[in-house]
Amino acid sequence: MDKTLKEADQSYKEGLSQIKTGIFKWSKDYNSAVTYFDDAVRLYTKAGSWEKALKALEQCKICNDKLHEIWGTARNIEAMLNILIEKLESKEFKTIIEYTNEASMLFKGADSHTECIKLKQKVAKYLIQNSQHDEGIKFLESGIEDADSSDKMYNKKEILDYYLEVLVDLGKYSQAISMIKKQFTNPTDSKNRFQTPSYALCIICLCLLEDEALRAESEFNTLCQQIPGFYSAREYEICEAMIKAYNDRDQEEFTALSQKPSVTNLYPSNIPRLLKKKKLKNPQKKPQQQNVQQNQQFSQDQGNLFGQFAQQPNQQENNGQNQDEGNDDLLAGL
């Protein structure tokens, strides 16, 4: 057995001995136990023995809970989740969800809202990657609410953008629009961090992705009144042009607009990708250049032909006039 692993096992045994009672030991020493279990976790981690590290962390959690160490207990659970997600890629989703809920409550109890929000986002991402969409979305929504209630706006943008990305990937465009609009009137956002032309453009793009042109026009009119400085923003022109191209069924113009920097720089980044692939219903076909040239040549040929027909009567008239003059000369000679 590896030396590091032996040392880890020994520390773990010492930790267990501290929480046992007997004839010569009447009370449990949780403080000493935590020290030994922490050392065991460190050594198990170094040896790459993740299952044993998880077991030692569970004992740390129990001891810190007995000591009413809220922060320490929360960090123990967070470390357990990191092993389950990153090292073991566990499919025990129920356990992961329960641990996350417990750690979140403890972090908030310790006034560590930032850690709470980051943990929810991390677990949500893992759940969504493993097709646990509903549970993952719940954690994201909960994290956004935590950011609002704690005024942690610097944490909110990251989790909000990821939440919108997930909704767009799942085709939940209306839900994404509702969440963005909710931020525009959020009373906790005193600085209006989310009332920006970029988020306004996101709303219009999502409406058009869902083939809701009438809604896009309605939302556009509302946004013009709601977003400060929107009229002078480049995004205003893009919104107006995209709605027109969509209504005109101008596929070429719509695709060209989707490749403008104002659109390609949007976040979540899956919106511009989807717009670039968007196929309009019943697009208007523009005549090809070759057909235009053929039509122009045909018109020119027709003009030449009509010109020839117009010249023929004049030629006949001239011929007749010449013949009459010749006859007059002949009579004069007689």
mmCIF file of C-alpha atoms in Angstrom:
data_model
loop_
_atom_site.group_PDB
_atom_site.id
_atom_site.type_symbol
_atom_site.label_atom_id
_atom_site.label_comp_id
_atom_site.label_asym_id
_atom_site.label_seq_id
_atom_site.Cartn_x
_atom_site.Cartn_y
_atom_site.Cartn_z
ATOM 1 C CA MET A 1 0.000 0.000 0.000
ATOM 2 C CA ASP A 2 1.169 3.527 -0.817
ATOM 3 C CA LYS A 3 2.792 5.350 2.104
ATOM 4 C CA THR A 4 0.462 8.352 1.690
ATOM 5 C CA LEU A 5 -2.573 6.090 1.757
ATOM 6 C CA LYS A 6 -1.313 4.388 4.934
ATOM 7 C CA GLU A 7 -0.879 7.750 6.624
ATOM 8 C CA ALA A 8 -4.380 8.755 5.524
ATOM 9 C CA ASP A 9 -5.881 5.571 6.948
ATOM 10 C CA GLN A 10 -4.063 6.164 10.234
ATOM 11 C CA SER A 11 -5.374 9.739 10.490
ATOM 12 C CA TYR A 12 -8.878 8.508 9.760
ATOM 13 C CA LYS A 13 -8.645 5.901 12.548
ATOM 14 C CA GLU A 14 -7.350 8.529 14.967
ATOM 15 C CA GLY A 15 -10.301 10.718 14.071
ATOM 16 C CA LEU A 16 -12.764 7.910 14.786
ATOM 17 C CA SER A 17 -11.092 7.260 18.130
ATOM 18 C CA GLN A 18 -11.754 10.868 19.165
ATOM 19 C CA ILE A 19 -15.524 10.479 18.795
ATOM 20 C CA LYS A 20 -15.758 7.210 20.715
ATOM 21 C CA THR A 21 -16.395 6.927 24.434
ATOM 22 C CA GLY A 22 -15.373 4.254 26.906
ATOM 23 C CA ILE A 23 -14.315 3.545 30.470
ATOM 24 C CA PHE A 24 -11.431 6.000 30.353
ATOM 25 C CA LYS A 25 -13.044 8.484 27.882
ATOM 26 C CA TRP A 26 -16.422 9.821 28.864
ATOM 27 C CA SER A 27 -16.919 12.566 26.237
ATOM 28 C CA LYS A 28 -16.311 12.908 22.521
ATOM 29 C CA ASP A 29 -13.616 15.311 21.341
ATOM 30 C CA TYR A 30 -15.054 16.718 18.112
ATOM 31 C CA ASN A 31 -12.390 19.400 17.746
ATOM 32 C CA SER A 32 -9.549 16.861 17.711
ATOM 33 C CA ALA A 33 -11.574 14.589 15.442
ATOM 34 C CA VAL A 34 -11.973 17.358 12.863
ATOM 35 C CA THR A 35 -8.212 17.879 12.828
ATOM 36 C CA TYR A 36 -7.544 14.187 12.138
ATOM 37 C CA PHE A 37 -10.314 13.882 9.549
ATOM 38 C CA ASP A 38 -9.101 17.014 7.745
ATOM 39 C CA ASP A 39 -5.632 15.489 7.575
ATOM 40 C CA ALA A 40 -7.098 12.247 6.248
ATOM 41 C CA VAL A 41 -8.983 14.143 3.521
ATOM 42 C CA ARG A 42 -5.796 15.918 2.464
ATOM 43 C CA LEU A 43 -3.830 12.666 2.243
ATOM 44 C CA TYR A 44 -6.602 10.721 0.497
ATOM 45 C CA THR A 45 -6.871 13.538 -2.031
ATOM 46 C CA LYS A 46 -3.121 13.447 -2.610
ATOM 47 C CA ALA A 47 -3.314 9.687 -3.168
ATOM 48 C CA GLY A 48 -6.319 10.036 -5.488
ATOM 49 C CA SER A 49 -8.474 7.835 -3.271
ATOM 50 C CA TRP A 50 -11.723 9.743 -3.811
ATOM 51 C CA GLU A 51 -14.147 7.324 -2.198
ATOM 52 C CA LYS A 52 -12.140 7.378 1.052
ATOM 53 C CA ALA A 53 -11.756 11.147 0.872
ATOM 54 C CA LEU A 54 -15.537 11.386 0.577
ATOM 55 C CA LYS A 55 -15.937 9.168 3.624
ATOM 56 C CA ALA A 56 -13.535 11.306 5.679
ATOM 57 C CA LEU A 57 -15.362 14.473 4.616
ATOM 58 C CA GLU A 58 -18.631 12.970 5.797
ATOM 59 C CA GLN A 59 -17.083 12.523 9.254
ATOM 60 C CA CYS A 60 -15.780 16.107 9.177
ATOM 61 C CA LYS A 61 -19.261 17.307 8.340
ATOM 62 C CA ILE A 62 -20.778 15.412 11.271
ATOM 63 C CA CYS A 63 -18.204 16.788 13.705
ATOM 64 C CA ASN A 64 -18.535 20.393 12.517
ATOM 65 C CA ASP A 65 -22.294 20.094 12.729
ATOM 66 C CA LYS A 66 -21.987 18.947 16.354
ATOM 67 C CA LEU A 67 -19.739 21.923 17.027
ATOM 68 C CA HIS A 68 -22.288 24.261 15.362
ATOM 69 C CA GLU A 69 -19.636 25.353 12.896
ATOM 70 C CA ILE A 70 -21.967 26.504 10.120
ATOM 71 C CA TRP A 71 -19.222 27.693 7.779
ATOM 72 C CA GLY A 72 -17.100 24.579 8.311
ATOM 73 C CA THR A 73 -20.062 22.249 7.703
ATOM 74 C CA ALA A 74 -21.001 24.094 4.516
ATOM 75 C CA ARG A 75 -17.436 23.874 3.199
ATOM 76 C CA ASN A 76 -17.323 20.139 3.984
ATOM 77 C CA ILE A 77 -20.484 19.559 1.938
ATOM 78 C CA GLU A 78 -19.120 21.739 -0.865
ATOM 79 C CA ALA A 79 -15.947 19.611 -0.953
ATOM 80 C CA MET A 80 -18.065 16.450 -1.043
ATOM 81 C CA LEU A 81 -20.032 17.812 -3.998
ATOM 82 C CA ASN A 82 -16.800 18.671 -5.811
ATOM 83 C CA ILE A 83 -15.649 15.055 -5.503
ATOM 84 C CA LEU A 84 -19.029 13.664 -6.548
ATOM 85 C CA ILE A 85 -19.214 15.926 -9.588
ATOM 86 C CA GLU A 86 -15.629 16.402 -10.759
ATOM 87 C CA LYS A 87 -13.906 13.170 -9.715
ATOM 88 C CA LEU A 88 -16.550 10.470 -9.478
ATOM 89 C CA GLU A 89 -19.048 11.929 -11.987
ATOM 90 C CA SER A 90 -21.750 10.525 -9.758
ATOM 91 C CA LYS A 91 -25.239 9.769 -11.075
ATOM 92 C CA GLU A 92 -26.693 9.880 -7.579
ATOM 93 C CA PHE A 93 -28.606 13.016 -8.460
ATOM 94 C CA LYS A 94 -30.922 12.829 -5.464
ATOM 95 C CA THR A 95 -27.928 12.876 -3.104
ATOM 96 C CA ILE A 96 -26.327 15.747 -5.020
ATOM 97 C CA ILE A 97 -29.546 17.776 -4.844
ATOM 98 C CA GLU A 98 -29.942 17.144 -1.105
ATOM 99 C CA TYR A 99 -26.328 18.118 -0.385
ATOM 100 C CA THR A 100 -26.698 21.288 -2.462
ATOM 101 C CA ASN A 101 -29.844 22.366 -0.642
ATOM 102 C CA GLU A 102 -28.196 21.741 2.725
ATOM 103 C CA ALA A 103 -24.989 23.586 1.843
ATOM 104 C CA SER A 104 -26.956 26.516 0.383
ATOM 105 C CA MET A 105 -28.901 26.998 3.599
ATOM 106 C CA LEU A 106 -25.708 26.879 5.639
ATOM 107 C CA PHE A 107 -23.864 29.344 3.399
ATOM 108 C CA LYS A 108 -26.754 31.797 3.644
ATOM 109 C CA GLY A 109 -26.834 31.263 7.399
ATOM 110 C CA ALA A 110 -23.162 32.214 7.488
ATOM 111 C CA ASP A 111 -23.917 35.273 5.312
ATOM 112 C CA SER A 112 -21.853 33.769 2.478
ATOM 113 C CA HIS A 113 -24.267 34.458 -0.376
ATOM 114 C CA THR A 114 -21.577 34.510 -3.037
ATOM 115 C CA GLU A 115 -20.516 30.933 -2.223
ATOM 116 C CA CYS A 116 -24.168 29.892 -2.196
ATOM 117 C CA ILE A 117 -24.835 31.343 -5.662
ATOM 118 C CA LYS A 118 -21.667 29.877 -7.178
ATOM 119 C CA LEU A 119 -22.440 26.435 -5.759
ATOM 120 C CA LYS A 120 -25.973 26.443 -7.162
ATOM 121 C CA GLN A 121 -24.703 27.436 -10.589
ATOM 122 C CA LYS A 122 -22.025 24.733 -10.578
ATOM 123 C CA VAL A 123 -24.438 21.987 -9.527
ATOM 124 C CA ALA A 124 -27.081 23.243 -11.975
ATOM 125 C CA LYS A 125 -24.602 22.989 -14.834
ATOM 126 C CA TYR A 126 -23.748 19.396 -13.893
ATOM 127 C CA LEU A 127 -27.406 18.404 -13.623
ATOM 128 C CA ILE A 128 -28.267 19.980 -16.975
ATOM 129 C CA GLN A 129 -25.313 18.268 -18.654
ATOM 130 C CA ASN A 130 -26.772 15.010 -17.365
ATOM 131 C CA SER A 131 -30.271 15.792 -18.699
ATOM 132 C CA GLN A 132 -31.677 16.724 -15.293
ATOM 133 C CA HIS A 133 -33.036 19.929 -16.813
ATOM 134 C CA ASP A 134 -35.879 20.714 -14.442
ATOM 135 C CA GLU A 135 -33.776 20.391 -11.292
ATOM 136 C CA GLY A 136 -30.916 22.327 -12.849
ATOM 137 C CA ILE A 137 -33.216 25.181 -13.890
ATOM 138 C CA LYS A 138 -34.675 25.315 -10.377
ATOM 139 C CA PHE A 139 -31.200 25.846 -8.897
ATOM 140 C CA LEU A 140 -30.464 28.611 -11.418
ATOM 141 C CA GLU A 141 -33.728 30.403 -10.661
ATOM 142 C CA SER A 142 -33.053 30.037 -6.954
ATOM 143 C CA GLY A 143 -29.540 31.432 -7.417
ATOM 144 C CA ILE A 144 -30.905 34.470 -9.260
ATOM 145 C CA GLU A 145 -33.363 35.069 -6.416
ATOM 146 C CA ASP A 146 -30.500 34.795 -3.906
ATOM 147 C CA ALA A 147 -28.549 37.407 -5.867
ATOM 148 C CA ASP A 148 -31.552 39.740 -5.752
ATOM 149 C CA SER A 149 -32.253 39.280 -2.068
ATOM 150 C CA SER A 150 -28.607 39.746 -1.074
ATOM 151 C CA ASP A 151 -27.890 42.513 -3.620
ATOM 152 C CA LYS A 152 -25.001 40.470 -5.053
ATOM 153 C CA MET A 153 -25.388 41.936 -8.534
ATOM 154 C CA TYR A 154 -21.795 41.143 -9.466
ATOM 155 C CA ASN A 155 -22.711 37.456 -9.104
ATOM 156 C CA LYS A 156 -26.054 37.811 -10.822
ATOM 157 C CA LYS A 157 -25.008 38.586 -14.402
ATOM 158 C CA GLU A 158 -22.993 35.372 -14.726
ATOM 159 C CA ILE A 159 -25.734 33.096 -13.420
ATOM 160 C CA LEU A 160 -28.446 35.007 -15.315
ATOM 161 C CA ASP A 161 -26.607 34.728 -18.637
ATOM 162 C CA TYR A 162 -26.057 31.005 -18.109
ATOM 163 C CA TYR A 163 -29.732 30.579 -17.209
ATOM 164 C CA LEU A 164 -30.741 32.321 -20.449
ATOM 165 C CA GLU A 165 -28.298 30.148 -22.409
ATOM 166 C CA VAL A 166 -29.914 26.999 -20.998
ATOM 167 C CA LEU A 167 -33.431 28.217 -21.822
ATOM 168 C CA VAL A 168 -32.420 29.061 -25.397
ATOM 169 C CA ASP A 169 -30.763 25.652 -25.846
ATOM 170 C CA LEU A 170 -33.993 24.010 -24.682
ATOM 171 C CA GLY A 171 -36.093 26.171 -27.018
ATOM 172 C CA LYS A 172 -37.806 27.948 -24.118
ATOM 173 C CA TYR A 173 -37.664 31.347 -25.837
ATOM 174 C CA SER A 174 -40.758 32.843 -24.182
ATOM 175 C CA GLN A 175 -39.439 31.932 -20.738
ATOM 176 C CA ALA A 176 -36.117 33.587 -21.574
ATOM 177 C CA ILE A 177 -37.897 36.751 -22.742
ATOM 178 C CA SER A 178 -39.944 36.876 -19.543
ATOM 179 C CA MET A 179 -36.809 36.608 -17.399
ATOM 180 C CA ILE A 180 -35.040 39.422 -19.283
ATOM 181 C CA LYS A 181 -38.099 41.682 -19.026
ATOM 182 C CA LYS A 182 -38.322 40.908 -15.331
ATOM 183 C CA GLN A 183 -34.816 42.315 -14.858
ATOM 184 C CA PHE A 184 -35.827 45.609 -16.502
ATOM 185 C CA THR A 185 -38.287 46.304 -13.690
ATOM 186 C CA ASN A 186 -36.350 44.671 -10.854
ATOM 187 C CA PRO A 187 -36.661 46.953 -7.789
ATOM 188 C CA THR A 188 -33.429 45.571 -6.275
ATOM 189 C CA ASP A 189 -31.394 46.702 -9.294
ATOM 190 C CA SER A 190 -31.200 50.385 -8.398
ATOM 191 C CA LYS A 191 -28.543 51.073 -11.047
ATOM 192 C CA ASN A 192 -30.527 49.425 -13.878
ATOM 193 C CA ARG A 193 -27.583 47.214 -14.830
ATOM 194 C CA PHE A 194 -29.741 45.110 -17.126
ATOM 195 C CA GLN A 195 -31.603 47.915 -18.937
ATOM 196 C CA THR A 196 -29.166 47.848 -21.857
ATOM 197 C CA PRO A 197 -29.618 47.875 -25.657
ATOM 198 C CA SER A 198 -27.944 44.443 -25.826
ATOM 199 C CA TYR A 199 -30.613 42.800 -23.680
ATOM 200 C CA ALA A 200 -33.271 44.645 -25.715
ATOM 201 C CA LEU A 201 -31.800 43.163 -28.894
ATOM 202 C CA CYS A 202 -31.867 39.733 -27.230
ATOM 203 C CA ILE A 203 -35.628 40.054 -26.749
ATOM 204 C CA ILE A 204 -36.256 40.935 -30.408
ATOM 205 C CA CYS A 205 -33.998 38.115 -31.629
ATOM 206 C CA LEU A 206 -35.774 35.581 -29.416
ATOM 207 C CA CYS A 207 -39.176 36.722 -30.714
ATOM 208 C CA LEU A 208 -38.034 36.227 -34.312
ATOM 209 C CA LEU A 209 -36.472 32.847 -33.535
ATOM 210 C CA GLU A 210 -39.901 31.820 -32.280
ATOM 211 C CA ASP A 211 -41.531 33.262 -35.445
ATOM 212 C CA GLU A 212 -43.441 35.803 -33.357
ATOM 213 C CA ALA A 213 -43.105 38.850 -35.612
ATOM 214 C CA LEU A 214 -46.107 40.671 -34.137
ATOM 215 C CA ARG A 215 -44.727 40.201 -30.654
ATOM 216 C CA ALA A 216 -41.326 41.444 -31.842
ATOM 217 C CA GLU A 217 -42.937 44.675 -33.085
ATOM 218 C CA SER A 218 -44.887 45.116 -29.851
ATOM 219 C CA GLU A 219 -41.824 44.471 -27.677
ATOM 220 C CA PHE A 220 -39.754 46.816 -29.844
ATOM 221 C CA ASN A 221 -42.199 49.686 -29.315
ATOM 222 C CA THR A 222 -42.164 49.069 -25.558
ATOM 223 C CA LEU A 223 -38.367 48.852 -25.395
ATOM 224 C CA CYS A 224 -38.028 52.177 -27.207
ATOM 225 C CA GLN A 225 -39.747 53.813 -24.245
ATOM 226 C CA GLN A 226 -38.121 51.654 -21.581
ATOM 227 C CA ILE A 227 -34.405 51.473 -22.408
ATOM 228 C CA PRO A 228 -32.419 54.692 -21.790
ATOM 229 C CA GLY A 229 -30.618 55.891 -24.924
ATOM 230 C CA PHE A 230 -32.019 53.081 -27.062
ATOM 231 C CA TYR A 231 -32.855 55.349 -30.035
ATOM 232 C CA SER A 232 -29.234 56.379 -30.457
ATOM 233 C CA ALA A 233 -27.841 52.853 -30.035
ATOM 234 C CA ARG A 234 -26.675 50.663 -32.893
ATOM 235 C CA GLU A 235 -28.903 47.892 -31.527
ATOM 236 C CA TYR A 236 -31.964 50.034 -32.268
ATOM 237 C CA GLU A 237 -31.147 50.073 -35.985
ATOM 238 C CA ILE A 238 -30.457 46.330 -35.980
ATOM 239 C CA CYS A 239 -33.786 45.564 -34.269
ATOM 240 C CA GLU A 240 -35.701 47.692 -36.752
ATOM 241 C CA ALA A 241 -33.902 46.198 -39.764
ATOM 242 C CA MET A 242 -34.301 42.590 -38.574
ATOM 243 C CA ILE A 243 -38.048 42.977 -38.054
ATOM 244 C CA LYS A 244 -38.382 44.499 -41.538
ATOM 245 C CA ALA A 245 -36.289 41.760 -43.156
ATOM 246 C CA TYR A 246 -38.370 39.116 -41.387
ATOM 247 C CA ASN A 247 -41.680 40.655 -42.483
ATOM 248 C CA ASP A 248 -40.384 41.087 -46.050
ATOM 249 C CA ARG A 249 -39.231 37.455 -46.035
ATOM 250 C CA ASP A 250 -35.824 38.708 -47.134
ATOM 251 C CA GLN A 251 -33.615 35.749 -46.195
ATOM 252 C CA GLU A 252 -30.434 37.296 -47.573
ATOM 253 C CA GLU A 253 -30.844 40.525 -45.583
ATOM 254 C CA PHE A 254 -31.909 38.679 -42.419
ATOM 255 C CA THR A 255 -28.826 36.438 -42.547
ATOM 256 C CA ALA A 256 -26.565 39.426 -43.217
ATOM 257 C CA LEU A 257 -27.974 41.269 -40.193
ATOM 258 C CA SER A 258 -27.412 38.227 -37.974
ATOM 259 C CA GLN A 259 -23.694 38.525 -38.734
ATOM 260 C CA LYS A 260 -23.403 42.150 -37.616
ATOM 261 C CA PRO A 261 -21.098 42.694 -34.583
ATOM 262 C CA SER A 262 -24.016 43.908 -32.452
ATOM 263 C CA VAL A 263 -25.611 40.479 -32.923
ATOM 264 C CA THR A 264 -22.566 38.206 -32.935
ATOM 265 C CA ASN A 265 -21.383 39.752 -29.648
ATOM 266 C CA LEU A 266 -24.662 39.006 -27.882
ATOM 267 C CA TYR A 267 -24.672 36.792 -24.832
ATOM 268 C CA PRO A 268 -25.849 34.103 -24.476
ATOM 269 C CA SER A 269 -23.780 33.200 -27.531
ATOM 270 C CA ASN A 270 -26.208 30.552 -28.764
ATOM 271 C CA ILE A 271 -28.617 33.304 -29.887
ATOM 272 C CA PRO A 272 -26.380 34.554 -32.768
ATOM 273 C CA ARG A 273 -25.591 30.960 -33.745
ATOM 274 C CA LEU A 274 -29.287 30.138 -34.039
ATOM 275 C CA LEU A 275 -30.027 33.361 -35.923
ATOM 276 C CA LYS A 276 -27.350 32.569 -38.492
ATOM 277 C CA LYS A 277 -29.057 29.216 -39.179
ATOM 278 C CA LYS A 278 -32.592 30.626 -39.094
ATOM 279 C CA LYS A 279 -34.608 29.888 -42.247
ATOM 280 C CA LEU A 280 -37.505 32.234 -42.886
ATOM 281 C CA LYS A 281 -40.853 30.773 -43.901
ATOM 282 C CA ASN A 282 -41.709 31.291 -47.591
ATOM 283 C CA PRO A 283 -38.708 33.514 -48.350
ATOM 284 C CA GLN A 284 -38.987 35.878 -51.327
ATOM 285 C CA LYS A 285 -36.700 34.796 -54.162
ATOM 286 C CA LYS A 286 -34.619 37.542 -55.694
ATOM 287 C CA PRO A 287 -33.975 37.287 -59.472
ATOM 288 C CA GLN A 288 -30.497 36.083 -60.248
ATOM 289 C CA GLN A 289 -28.078 38.390 -62.062
ATOM 290 C CA GLN A 290 -28.014 36.115 -65.115
ATOM 291 C CA ASN A 291 -31.786 36.297 -65.502
ATOM 292 C CA VAL A 292 -31.667 40.085 -65.227
ATOM 293 C CA GLN A 293 -29.093 40.274 -68.021
ATOM 294 C CA GLN A 294 -31.155 37.932 -70.198
ATOM 295 C CA ASN A 295 -34.238 40.084 -69.677
ATOM 296 C CA GLN A 296 -32.272 43.201 -70.572
ATOM 297 C CA GLN A 297 -30.963 41.553 -73.769
ATOM 298 C CA PHE A 298 -34.474 40.380 -74.671
ATOM 299 C CA SER A 299 -35.819 43.912 -74.259
ATOM 300 C CA GLN A 300 -33.006 45.299 -76.423
ATOM 301 C CA ASP A 301 -33.675 42.734 -79.164
ATOM 302 C CA GLN A 302 -37.366 43.584 -79.116
ATOM 303 C CA GLY A 303 -36.515 47.276 -79.454
ATOM 304 C CA ASN A 304 -34.313 46.597 -82.492
ATOM 305 C CA LEU A 305 -37.014 44.480 -84.107
ATOM 306 C CA PHE A 306 -39.678 47.147 -83.668
ATOM 307 C CA GLY A 307 -37.238 49.671 -85.115
ATOM 308 C CA GLN A 308 -36.836 47.574 -88.258
ATOM 309 C CA PHE A 309 -40.604 47.296 -88.715
ATOM 310 C CA ALA A 310 -40.935 51.033 -88.314
ATOM 311 C CA GLN A 311 -38.335 51.675 -91.055
ATOM 312 C CA GLN A 312 -39.979 49.398 -93.705
ATOM 313 C CA PRO A 313 -43.001 51.673 -94.499
ATOM 314 C CA ASN A 314 -40.655 54.650 -94.944
ATOM 315 C CA GLN A 315 -38.526 52.684 -97.391
ATOM 316 C CA GLN A 316 -41.612 51.663 -99.396
ATOM 317 C CA GLU A 317 -42.803 55.294 -99.461
ATOM 318 C CA ASN A 318 -39.412 56.494 -100.695
ATOM 319 C CA ASN A 319 -39.325 53.825 -103.412
ATOM 320 C CA GLY A 320 -42.772 54.869 -104.596
ATOM 321 C CA GLN A 321 -41.765 58.519 -104.712
ATOM 322 C CA ASN A 322 -38.666 57.744 -106.794
ATOM 323 C CA GLN A 323 -40.723 55.739 -109.264
ATOM 324 C CA ASP A 324 -43.183 58.638 -109.746
ATOM 325 C CA GLU A 325 -40.324 61.054 -110.423
ATOM 326 C CA GLY A 326 -38.940 58.693 -113.082
ATOM 327 C CA ASN A 327 -42.280 58.532 -114.870
ATOM 328 C CA ASP A 328 -42.536 62.343 -114.933
ATOM 329 C CA ASP A 329 -39.109 62.602 -116.578
ATOM 330 C CA LEU A 330 -40.093 60.083 -119.239
ATOM 331 C CA LEU A 331 -43.254 62.019 -120.174
ATOM 332 C CA ALA A 332 -41.306 65.265 -120.414
ATOM 333 C CA GLY A 333 -38.930 63.709 -122.949
ATOM 334 C CA LEU A 334 -41.780 62.721 -125.202
#
